[in-house]
Coordinates of C-alpha atoms in Angstrom, one line a residue:
X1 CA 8.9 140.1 -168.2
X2 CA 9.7 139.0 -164.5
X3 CA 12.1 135.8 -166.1
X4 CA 13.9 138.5 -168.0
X5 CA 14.2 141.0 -164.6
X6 CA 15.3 137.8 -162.6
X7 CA 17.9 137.1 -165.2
X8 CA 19.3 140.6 -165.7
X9 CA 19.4 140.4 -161.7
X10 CA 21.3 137.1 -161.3
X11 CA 23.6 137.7 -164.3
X12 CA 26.3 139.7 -162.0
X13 CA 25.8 137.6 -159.5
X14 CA 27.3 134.7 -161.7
X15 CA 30.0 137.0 -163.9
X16 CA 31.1 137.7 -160.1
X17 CA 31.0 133.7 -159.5
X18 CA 32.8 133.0 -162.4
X19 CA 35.6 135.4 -161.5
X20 CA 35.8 134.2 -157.8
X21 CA 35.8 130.8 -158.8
X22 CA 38.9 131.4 -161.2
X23 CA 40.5 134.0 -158.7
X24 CA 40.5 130.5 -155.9
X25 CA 41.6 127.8 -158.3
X26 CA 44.3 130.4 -159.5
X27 CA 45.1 130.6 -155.6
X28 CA 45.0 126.7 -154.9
X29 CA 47.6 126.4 -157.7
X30 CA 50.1 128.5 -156.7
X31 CA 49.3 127.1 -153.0
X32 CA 50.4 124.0 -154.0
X33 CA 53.7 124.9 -155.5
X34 CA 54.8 127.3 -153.0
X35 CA 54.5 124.3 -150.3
X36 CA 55.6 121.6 -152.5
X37 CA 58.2 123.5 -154.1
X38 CA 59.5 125.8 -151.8
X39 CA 58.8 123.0 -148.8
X40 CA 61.7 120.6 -151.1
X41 CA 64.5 122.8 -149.9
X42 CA 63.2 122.6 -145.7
X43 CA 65.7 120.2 -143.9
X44 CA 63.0 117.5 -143.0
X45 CA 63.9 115.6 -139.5
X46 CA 65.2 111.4 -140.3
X47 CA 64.3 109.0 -138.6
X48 CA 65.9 105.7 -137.6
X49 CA 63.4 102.9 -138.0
X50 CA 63.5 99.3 -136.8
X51 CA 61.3 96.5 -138.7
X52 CA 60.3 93.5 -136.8
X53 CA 62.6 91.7 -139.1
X54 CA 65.6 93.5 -136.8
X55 CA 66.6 95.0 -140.3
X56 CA 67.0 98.7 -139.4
X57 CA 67.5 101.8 -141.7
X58 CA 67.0 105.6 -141.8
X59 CA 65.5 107.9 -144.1
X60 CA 62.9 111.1 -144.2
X61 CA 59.0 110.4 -144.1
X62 CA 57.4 111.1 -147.4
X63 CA 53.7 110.3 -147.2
X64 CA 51.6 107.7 -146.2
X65 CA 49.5 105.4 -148.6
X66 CA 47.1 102.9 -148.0
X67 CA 47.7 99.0 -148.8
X68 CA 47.0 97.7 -152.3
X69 CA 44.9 95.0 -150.4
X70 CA 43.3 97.4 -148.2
X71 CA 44.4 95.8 -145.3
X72 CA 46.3 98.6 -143.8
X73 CA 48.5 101.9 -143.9
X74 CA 52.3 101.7 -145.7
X75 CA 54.9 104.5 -145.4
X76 CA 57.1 106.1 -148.2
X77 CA 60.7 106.9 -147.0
X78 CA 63.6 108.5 -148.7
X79 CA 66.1 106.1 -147.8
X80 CA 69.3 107.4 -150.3
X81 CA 71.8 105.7 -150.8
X82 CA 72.0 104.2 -153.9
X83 CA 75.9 103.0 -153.4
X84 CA 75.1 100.7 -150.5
X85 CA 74.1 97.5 -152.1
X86 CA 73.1 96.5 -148.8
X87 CA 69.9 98.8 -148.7
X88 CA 68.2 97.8 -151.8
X89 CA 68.8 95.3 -154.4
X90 CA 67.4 97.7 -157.4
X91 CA 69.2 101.0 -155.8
X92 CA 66.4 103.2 -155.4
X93 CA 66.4 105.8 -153.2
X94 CA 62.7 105.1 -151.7
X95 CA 61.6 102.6 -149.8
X96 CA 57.6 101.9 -148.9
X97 CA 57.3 99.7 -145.8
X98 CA 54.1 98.7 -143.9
X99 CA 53.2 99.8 -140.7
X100 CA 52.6 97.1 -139.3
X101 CA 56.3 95.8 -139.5
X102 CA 57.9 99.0 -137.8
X103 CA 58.6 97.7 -134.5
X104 CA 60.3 101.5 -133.0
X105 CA 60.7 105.0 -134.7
X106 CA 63.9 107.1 -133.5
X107 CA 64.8 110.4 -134.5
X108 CA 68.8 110.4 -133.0
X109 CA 70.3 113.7 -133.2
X110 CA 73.4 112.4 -135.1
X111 CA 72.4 111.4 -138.1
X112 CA 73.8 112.8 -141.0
X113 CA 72.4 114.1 -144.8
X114 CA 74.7 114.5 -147.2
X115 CA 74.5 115.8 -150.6
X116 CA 77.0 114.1 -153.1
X117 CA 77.7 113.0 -156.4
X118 CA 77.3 110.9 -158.6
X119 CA 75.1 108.8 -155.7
X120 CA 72.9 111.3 -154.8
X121 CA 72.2 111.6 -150.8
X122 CA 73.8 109.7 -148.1
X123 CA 71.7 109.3 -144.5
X124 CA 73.6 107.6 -142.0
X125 CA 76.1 108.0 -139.5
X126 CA 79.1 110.3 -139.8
X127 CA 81.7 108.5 -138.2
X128 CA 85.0 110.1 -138.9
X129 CA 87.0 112.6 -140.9
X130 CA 90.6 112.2 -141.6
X131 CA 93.1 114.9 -143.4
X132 CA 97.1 114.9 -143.2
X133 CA 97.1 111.6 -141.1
X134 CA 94.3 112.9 -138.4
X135 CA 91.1 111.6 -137.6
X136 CA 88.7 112.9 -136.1
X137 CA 85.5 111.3 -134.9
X138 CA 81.7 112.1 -133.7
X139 CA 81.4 115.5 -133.0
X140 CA 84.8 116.4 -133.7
X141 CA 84.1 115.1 -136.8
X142 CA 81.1 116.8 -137.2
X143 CA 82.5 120.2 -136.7
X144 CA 85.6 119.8 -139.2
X145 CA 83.4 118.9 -141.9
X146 CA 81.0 122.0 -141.1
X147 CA 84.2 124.1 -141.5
X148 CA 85.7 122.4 -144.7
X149 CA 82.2 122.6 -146.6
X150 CA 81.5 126.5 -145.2
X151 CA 84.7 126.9 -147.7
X152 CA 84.9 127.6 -151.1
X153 CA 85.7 124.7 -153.3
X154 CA 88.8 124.9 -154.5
X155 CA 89.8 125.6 -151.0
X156 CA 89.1 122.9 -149.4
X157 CA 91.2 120.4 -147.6
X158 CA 91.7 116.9 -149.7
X159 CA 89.9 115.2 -146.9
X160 CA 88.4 111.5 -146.5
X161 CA 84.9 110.8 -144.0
X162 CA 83.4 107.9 -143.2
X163 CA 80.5 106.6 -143.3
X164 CA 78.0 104.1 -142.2
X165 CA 74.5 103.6 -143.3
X166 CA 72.4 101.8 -140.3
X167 CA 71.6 99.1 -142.4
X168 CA 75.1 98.4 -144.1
X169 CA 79.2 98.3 -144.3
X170 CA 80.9 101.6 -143.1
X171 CA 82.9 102.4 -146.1
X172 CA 85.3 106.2 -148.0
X173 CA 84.1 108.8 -149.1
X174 CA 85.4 111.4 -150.2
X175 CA 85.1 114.9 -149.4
X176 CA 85.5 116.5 -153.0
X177 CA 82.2 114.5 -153.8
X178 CA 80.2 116.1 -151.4
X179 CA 78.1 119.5 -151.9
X180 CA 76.3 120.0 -148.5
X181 CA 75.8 118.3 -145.0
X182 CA 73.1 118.7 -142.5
X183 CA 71.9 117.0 -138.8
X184 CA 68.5 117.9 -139.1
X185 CA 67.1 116.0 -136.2
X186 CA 69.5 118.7 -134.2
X187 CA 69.4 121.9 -136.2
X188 CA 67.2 124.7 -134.3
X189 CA 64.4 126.7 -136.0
X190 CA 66.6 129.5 -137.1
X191 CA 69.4 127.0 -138.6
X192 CA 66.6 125.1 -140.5
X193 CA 65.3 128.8 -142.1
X194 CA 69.0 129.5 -143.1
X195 CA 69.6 125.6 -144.3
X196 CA 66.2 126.4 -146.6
X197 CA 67.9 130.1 -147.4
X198 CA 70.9 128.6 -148.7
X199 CA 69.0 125.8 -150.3
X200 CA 66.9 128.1 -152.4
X201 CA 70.1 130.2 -153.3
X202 CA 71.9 127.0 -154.6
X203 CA 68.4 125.8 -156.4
X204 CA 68.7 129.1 -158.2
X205 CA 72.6 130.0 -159.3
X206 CA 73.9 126.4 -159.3
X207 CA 73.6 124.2 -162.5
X208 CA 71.7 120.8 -162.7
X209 CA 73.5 117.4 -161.4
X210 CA 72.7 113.7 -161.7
X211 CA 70.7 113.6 -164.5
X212 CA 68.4 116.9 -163.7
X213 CA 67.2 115.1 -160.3
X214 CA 69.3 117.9 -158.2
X215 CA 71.6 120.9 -158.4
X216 CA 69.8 124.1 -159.4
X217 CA 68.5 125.8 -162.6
X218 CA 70.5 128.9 -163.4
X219 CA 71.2 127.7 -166.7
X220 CA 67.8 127.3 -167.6
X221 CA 66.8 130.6 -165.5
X222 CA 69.2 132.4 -168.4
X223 CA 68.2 130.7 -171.4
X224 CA 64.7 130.7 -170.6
X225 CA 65.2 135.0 -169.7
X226 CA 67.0 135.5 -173.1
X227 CA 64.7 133.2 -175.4
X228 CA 62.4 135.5 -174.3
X229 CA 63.6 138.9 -174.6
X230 CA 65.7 137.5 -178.2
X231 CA 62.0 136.5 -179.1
X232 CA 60.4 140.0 -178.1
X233 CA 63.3 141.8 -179.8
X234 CA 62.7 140.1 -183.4
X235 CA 58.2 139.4 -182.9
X236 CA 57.4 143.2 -182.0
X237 CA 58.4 145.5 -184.8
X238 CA 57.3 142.9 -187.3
X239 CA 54.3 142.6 -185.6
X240 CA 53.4 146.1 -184.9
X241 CA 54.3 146.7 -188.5
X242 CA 51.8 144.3 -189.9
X243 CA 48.9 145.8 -187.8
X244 CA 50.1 149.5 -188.7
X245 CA 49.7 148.5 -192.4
X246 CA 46.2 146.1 -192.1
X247 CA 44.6 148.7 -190.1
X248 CA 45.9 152.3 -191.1
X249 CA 47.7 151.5 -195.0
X250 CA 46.0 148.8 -196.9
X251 CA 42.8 149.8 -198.3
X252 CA 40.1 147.7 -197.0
X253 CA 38.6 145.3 -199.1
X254 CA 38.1 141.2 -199.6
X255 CA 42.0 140.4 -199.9
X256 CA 42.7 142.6 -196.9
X257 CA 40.2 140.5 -195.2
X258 CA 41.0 137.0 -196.0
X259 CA 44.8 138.1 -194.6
X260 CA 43.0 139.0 -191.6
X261 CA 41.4 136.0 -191.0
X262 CA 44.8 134.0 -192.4
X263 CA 46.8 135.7 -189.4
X264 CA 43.7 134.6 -187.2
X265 CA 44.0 131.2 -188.3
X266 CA 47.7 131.1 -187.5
X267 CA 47.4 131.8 -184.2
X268 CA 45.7 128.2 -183.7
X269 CA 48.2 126.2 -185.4
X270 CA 49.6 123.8 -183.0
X271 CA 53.2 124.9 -181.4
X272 CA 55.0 121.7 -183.0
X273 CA 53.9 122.7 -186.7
X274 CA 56.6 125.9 -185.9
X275 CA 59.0 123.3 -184.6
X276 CA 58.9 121.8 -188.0
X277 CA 58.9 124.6 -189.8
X278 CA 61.7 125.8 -187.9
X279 CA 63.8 123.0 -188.1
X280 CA 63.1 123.0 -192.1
X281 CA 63.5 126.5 -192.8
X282 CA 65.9 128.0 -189.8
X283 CA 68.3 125.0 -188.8
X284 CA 68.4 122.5 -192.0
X285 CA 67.8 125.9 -194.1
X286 CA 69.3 129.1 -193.7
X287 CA 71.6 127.4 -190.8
X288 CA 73.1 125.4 -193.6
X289 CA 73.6 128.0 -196.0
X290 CA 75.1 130.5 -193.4
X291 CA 77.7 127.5 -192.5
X292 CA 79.0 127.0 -195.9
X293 CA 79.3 130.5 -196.6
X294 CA 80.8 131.9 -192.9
X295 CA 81.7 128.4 -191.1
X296 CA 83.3 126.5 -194.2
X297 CA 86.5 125.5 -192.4
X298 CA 84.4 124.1 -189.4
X299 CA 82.4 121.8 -191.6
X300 CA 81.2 119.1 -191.1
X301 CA 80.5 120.0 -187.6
X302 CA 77.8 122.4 -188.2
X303 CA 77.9 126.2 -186.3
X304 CA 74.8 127.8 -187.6
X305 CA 73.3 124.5 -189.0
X306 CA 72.6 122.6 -185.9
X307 CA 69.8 123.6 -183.2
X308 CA 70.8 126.9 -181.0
X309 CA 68.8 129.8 -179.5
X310 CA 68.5 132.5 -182.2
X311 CA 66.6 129.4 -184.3
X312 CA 64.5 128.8 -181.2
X313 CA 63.7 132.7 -181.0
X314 CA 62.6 133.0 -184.2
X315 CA 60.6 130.0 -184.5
X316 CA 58.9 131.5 -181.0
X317 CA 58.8 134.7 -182.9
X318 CA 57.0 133.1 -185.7
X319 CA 55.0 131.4 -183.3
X320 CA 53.5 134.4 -181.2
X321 CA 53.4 136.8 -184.7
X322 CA 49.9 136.6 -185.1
X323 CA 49.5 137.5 -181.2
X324 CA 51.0 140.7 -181.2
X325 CA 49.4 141.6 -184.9
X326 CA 45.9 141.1 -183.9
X327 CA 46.3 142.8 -180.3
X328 CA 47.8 145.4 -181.9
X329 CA 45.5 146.2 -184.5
X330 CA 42.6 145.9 -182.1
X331 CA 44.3 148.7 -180.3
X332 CA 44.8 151.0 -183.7
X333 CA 41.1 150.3 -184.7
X334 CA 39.9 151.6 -181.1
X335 CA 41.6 155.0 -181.6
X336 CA 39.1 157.3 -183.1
X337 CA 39.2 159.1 -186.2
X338 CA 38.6 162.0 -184.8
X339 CA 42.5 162.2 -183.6
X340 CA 43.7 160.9 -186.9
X341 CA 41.3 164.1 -188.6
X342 CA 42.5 166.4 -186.3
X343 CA 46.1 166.0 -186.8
X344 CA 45.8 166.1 -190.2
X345 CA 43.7 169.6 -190.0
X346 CA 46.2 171.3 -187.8
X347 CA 48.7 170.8 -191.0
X348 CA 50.2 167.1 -189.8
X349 CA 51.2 164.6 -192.5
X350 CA 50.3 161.4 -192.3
X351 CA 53.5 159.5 -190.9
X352 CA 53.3 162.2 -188.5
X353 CA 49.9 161.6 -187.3
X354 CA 51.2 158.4 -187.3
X355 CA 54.1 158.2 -185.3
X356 CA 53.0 161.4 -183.0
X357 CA 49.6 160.6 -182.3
X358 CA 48.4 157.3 -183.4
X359 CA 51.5 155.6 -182.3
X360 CA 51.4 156.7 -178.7
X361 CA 48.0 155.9 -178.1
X362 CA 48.3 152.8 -179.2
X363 CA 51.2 151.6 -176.9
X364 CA 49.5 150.0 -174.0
X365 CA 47.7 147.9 -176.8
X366 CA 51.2 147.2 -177.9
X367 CA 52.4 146.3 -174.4
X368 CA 49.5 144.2 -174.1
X369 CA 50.3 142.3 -177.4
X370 CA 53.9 142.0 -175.7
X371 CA 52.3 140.9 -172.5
X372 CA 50.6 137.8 -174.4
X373 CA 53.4 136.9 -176.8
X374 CA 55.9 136.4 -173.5
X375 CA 53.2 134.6 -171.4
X376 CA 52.8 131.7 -174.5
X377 CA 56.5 131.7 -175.6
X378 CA 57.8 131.3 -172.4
X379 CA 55.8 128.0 -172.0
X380 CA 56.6 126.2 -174.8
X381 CA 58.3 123.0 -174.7
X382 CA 57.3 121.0 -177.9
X383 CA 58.7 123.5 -181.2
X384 CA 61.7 124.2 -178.7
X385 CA 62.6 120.3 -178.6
X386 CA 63.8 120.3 -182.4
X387 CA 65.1 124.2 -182.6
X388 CA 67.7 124.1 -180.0
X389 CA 66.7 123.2 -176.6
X390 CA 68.9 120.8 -174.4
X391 CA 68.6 118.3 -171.9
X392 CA 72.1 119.8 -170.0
X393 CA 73.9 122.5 -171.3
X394 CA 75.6 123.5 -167.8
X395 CA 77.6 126.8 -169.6
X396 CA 74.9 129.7 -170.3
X397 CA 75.6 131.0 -174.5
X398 CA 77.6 134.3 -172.7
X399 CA 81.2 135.0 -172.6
X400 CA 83.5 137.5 -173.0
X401 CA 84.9 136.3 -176.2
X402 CA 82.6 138.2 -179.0
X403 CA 80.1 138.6 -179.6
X404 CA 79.8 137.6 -175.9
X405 CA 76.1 136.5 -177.1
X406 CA 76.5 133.5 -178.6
X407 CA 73.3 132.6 -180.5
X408 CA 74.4 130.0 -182.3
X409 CA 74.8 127.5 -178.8
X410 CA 72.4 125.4 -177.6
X411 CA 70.9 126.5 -174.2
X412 CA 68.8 125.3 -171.3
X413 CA 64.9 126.2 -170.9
X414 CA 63.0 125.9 -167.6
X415 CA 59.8 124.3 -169.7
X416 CA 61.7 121.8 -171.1
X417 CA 63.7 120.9 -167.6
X418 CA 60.5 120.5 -166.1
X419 CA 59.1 117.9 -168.8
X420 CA 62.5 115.8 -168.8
X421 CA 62.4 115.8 -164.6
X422 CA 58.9 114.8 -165.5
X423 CA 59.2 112.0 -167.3
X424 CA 62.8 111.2 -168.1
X425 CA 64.2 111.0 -164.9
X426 CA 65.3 107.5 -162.8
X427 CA 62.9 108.1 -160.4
X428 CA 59.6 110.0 -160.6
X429 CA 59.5 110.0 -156.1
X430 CA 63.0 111.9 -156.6
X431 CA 61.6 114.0 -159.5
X432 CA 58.3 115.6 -157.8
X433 CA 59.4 117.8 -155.4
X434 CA 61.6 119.7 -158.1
X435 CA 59.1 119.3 -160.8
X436 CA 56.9 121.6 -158.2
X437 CA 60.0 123.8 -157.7
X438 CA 60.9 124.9 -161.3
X439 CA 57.2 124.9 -162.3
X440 CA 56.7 127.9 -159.5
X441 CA 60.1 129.9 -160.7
X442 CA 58.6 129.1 -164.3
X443 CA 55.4 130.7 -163.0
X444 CA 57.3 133.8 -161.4
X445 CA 59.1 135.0 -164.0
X446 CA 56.3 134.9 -166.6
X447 CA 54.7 137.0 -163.5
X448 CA 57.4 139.5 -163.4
X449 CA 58.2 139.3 -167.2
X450 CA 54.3 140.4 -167.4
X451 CA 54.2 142.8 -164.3
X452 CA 56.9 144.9 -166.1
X453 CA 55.2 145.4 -169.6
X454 CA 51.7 145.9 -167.5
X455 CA 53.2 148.8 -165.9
X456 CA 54.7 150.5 -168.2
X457 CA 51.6 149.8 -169.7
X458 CA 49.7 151.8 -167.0
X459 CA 52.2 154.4 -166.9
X460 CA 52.0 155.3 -170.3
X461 CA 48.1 155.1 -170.0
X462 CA 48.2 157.5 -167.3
X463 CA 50.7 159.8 -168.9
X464 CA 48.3 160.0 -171.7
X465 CA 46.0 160.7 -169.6
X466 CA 47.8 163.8 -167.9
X467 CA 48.6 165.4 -171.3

């Protein structure tokens, strides 16, 4: 009798564990992408650094690593770049050198960052700018390349800089190629904030560049958004349909059953078993069929019978069904009979007590059903891969040529950037500190996709409350 007394008495004690304990990994993991992501976009101070060799270069500090023989420390520096054949013989962008062979760290106030394409990040020395036959050098130069960038881009002049690496041959470049410029070592704390301000801006409403290692995400922001809301559209009257008729039509007996625990079982099929089915039935399937009846004259290059985002909403919506069908028969079977009896005794029929009684007291389970179908779907990655999904697809499916929604068009999905940074890019240094970056907006707007429906859901519970 005292074992089971000591257990009842510890038992809250761990439930309360259990929740703390998921409550601070939960915290550690959005620690660590708030600092690594949002940290990616804070203009890091260079350095100049000079080898006892008397080769010299510059570059930002990454991290320190120790030796593969364990017989010291070795730095990572992002060196950029990857035009000066000078630097490194593989062009790479990072560099690891030993401490032992730096003979004298600098941070001079005039080197330079610049964002370009296609070669990625120069850091160097700005040395002049010419336009209409003047140039301008140092500071001067400086300044007149501050004011041509802080333009729009069609406006600016047709200008030339030039630049010199510490390590290499000054050589042209072009201003049209470059996106953004920084002196870091000499930007105050309130110019770095703004820097990281405008960073974050451009990370968000710019599209991606040099192969998904930079630019921003906005097309994948709006395909990811619309997947979503497409897939809610089509999965929730289906869904809540299903559950009205399990729980509140069919009579209940051994076939009503075995399609319960059929829907059950569906919701543990593995994701890339939809993507199959979806490829089969949607794109190769009713794609095809659509395109010989409606997109002849296009033929053979498929409109309807290629991958696109209504094939990827449905296959999501196929994907989540058995989500919202058991949630939201679980919230039907918790209303009591009682309401269902009394509606019926004060002269209601039946699809009234069903839409005017049952209905509305089921609707935060509904929400909640809605709450766990967008949370799974907007993760995804593997089904989405053959349905429509694309590794660039710079121009979002909306225009203002009808039906302005173009479903059909392949689109851009923040799950799927985040895999191909991953493991696709040319270099996996380059690719982790925006790997970090879209996993946290990935992470926020399945947050505020679910903080809507759970307030609504509250609202209506406190409504029904109130009346």
């Amino acid at each position: 009798m005292n074992r089971k007394a000591a257990w009842h008495g510890l038992w809250p004690w761990l439930c309360a564990a259990s929740v703390a304990l998921s409550l601070l990994l939960l915290g550690l993991l959005l620690t660590l992408l708030l600092t690594r992501g949002l940290g990616h976009f804070w203009p890091a101070p260079l350095e100049a650094v000079t080898l006892t060799s008397g080769e010299t270069f510059a570059g930002e500090v990454i991290r320190e690593a120790e030796l593969p023989d364990r017989s010291g420390q070795e730095r990572l520096y992002f060196i950029g770049n990857r035009d000066n054949s000078a630097q490194d013989s593989h062009g790479t962008r990072f560099r690891w050198v030993s401490l032992d062979t730096i003979l004298k760290r600098e941070a001079p106030a005039q080197l330079v960052r610049l964002s370009r394409s296609p070669w990625g990040d120069f850091i160097g020395q700005l040395e002049a700018f010419e336009h209409s036959g003047q140039r301008l050098e140092d500071n001067a130069a400086w300044q007149a390349l501050s004011q041509a960038l802080a333009q729009p881009k069609n406006a600016r002049p047709n200008a030339r800089l030039t630049l010199r690496p510490l390590n290499g041959e000054a050589f042209i470049q072009p201003l049209a190629e470059v996106y953004r410029a920084s002196r870091p070592n000499a930007m105050s704390w309130l110019s770095k904030v703004r820097y990281w301000a405008d960073g974050v801006g451009r990370f968000l409403s710019q599209g991606p560049r040099a192969a998904n290692t930079g630019g921003g995400v906005w097309p994948a922001i709006f395909g990811t958004v619309v997947m979503v809301i497409v897939m809610s559209v089509i999965v929730m009257p289906f869904g809540v349909l299903a559950a009205i008729y399990l729980n509140e039509i069919a009579q209940q007996h051994r076939f009503t059953r075995l399609v319960r625990i059929g829907v059950r079982n569906l919701a543990g099929v593995p994701s890339i078993v939809y993507g199959v089915f979806g490829l089969g039935a949607f794109v190769y399937g009713i794609g095809a069929t659509v395109d010989e009846w409606f997109f002849s004259a296009s033929l053979p290059s498929p409109t309807f019978g290629t991958g696109g985002l209504l094939w990827a909403s449905l296959t999501l919506s196929l994907l989540t069904l058995p989500v919202v069908i058991v949630a939201t028969e679980e919230g039907l079977a918790r209303i009591p009979d009682a309401q269902r009896e009394g509606a019926v005794a004060l002269g209601a029929t039946r699809l009234e007590t069903l839409t005017r009684v049952v209905l509305p007291m089921a609707a935060p389970a509904m929400l909640t059903a809605l709450i766990l179908a967008v949370a799974r779907a907007a993760g995804e990655v593997a089904p989405l891969m053959l349905v429509g999904v694309a590794k660039l697809a710079p121009q979002v499916p909306v225009d203002a040529t009808f039906p302005y929604l173009h479903l059909e068009r392949k689109f851009m999905h923040l799950g799927y950037h985040l895999f191909d940074t991953a493991f696709h890019g040319d270099s996996v240094q380059a690719a982790i500190p925006l790997v970090y970056a879209t996993a946290l907006l990935l992470v926020l707007i399945v947050l505020v996709l679910n903080l809507t429906a759970i307030f609504l859901r509250h609202y209506l519970r406190r409504k029904r409350a109130t009346t």
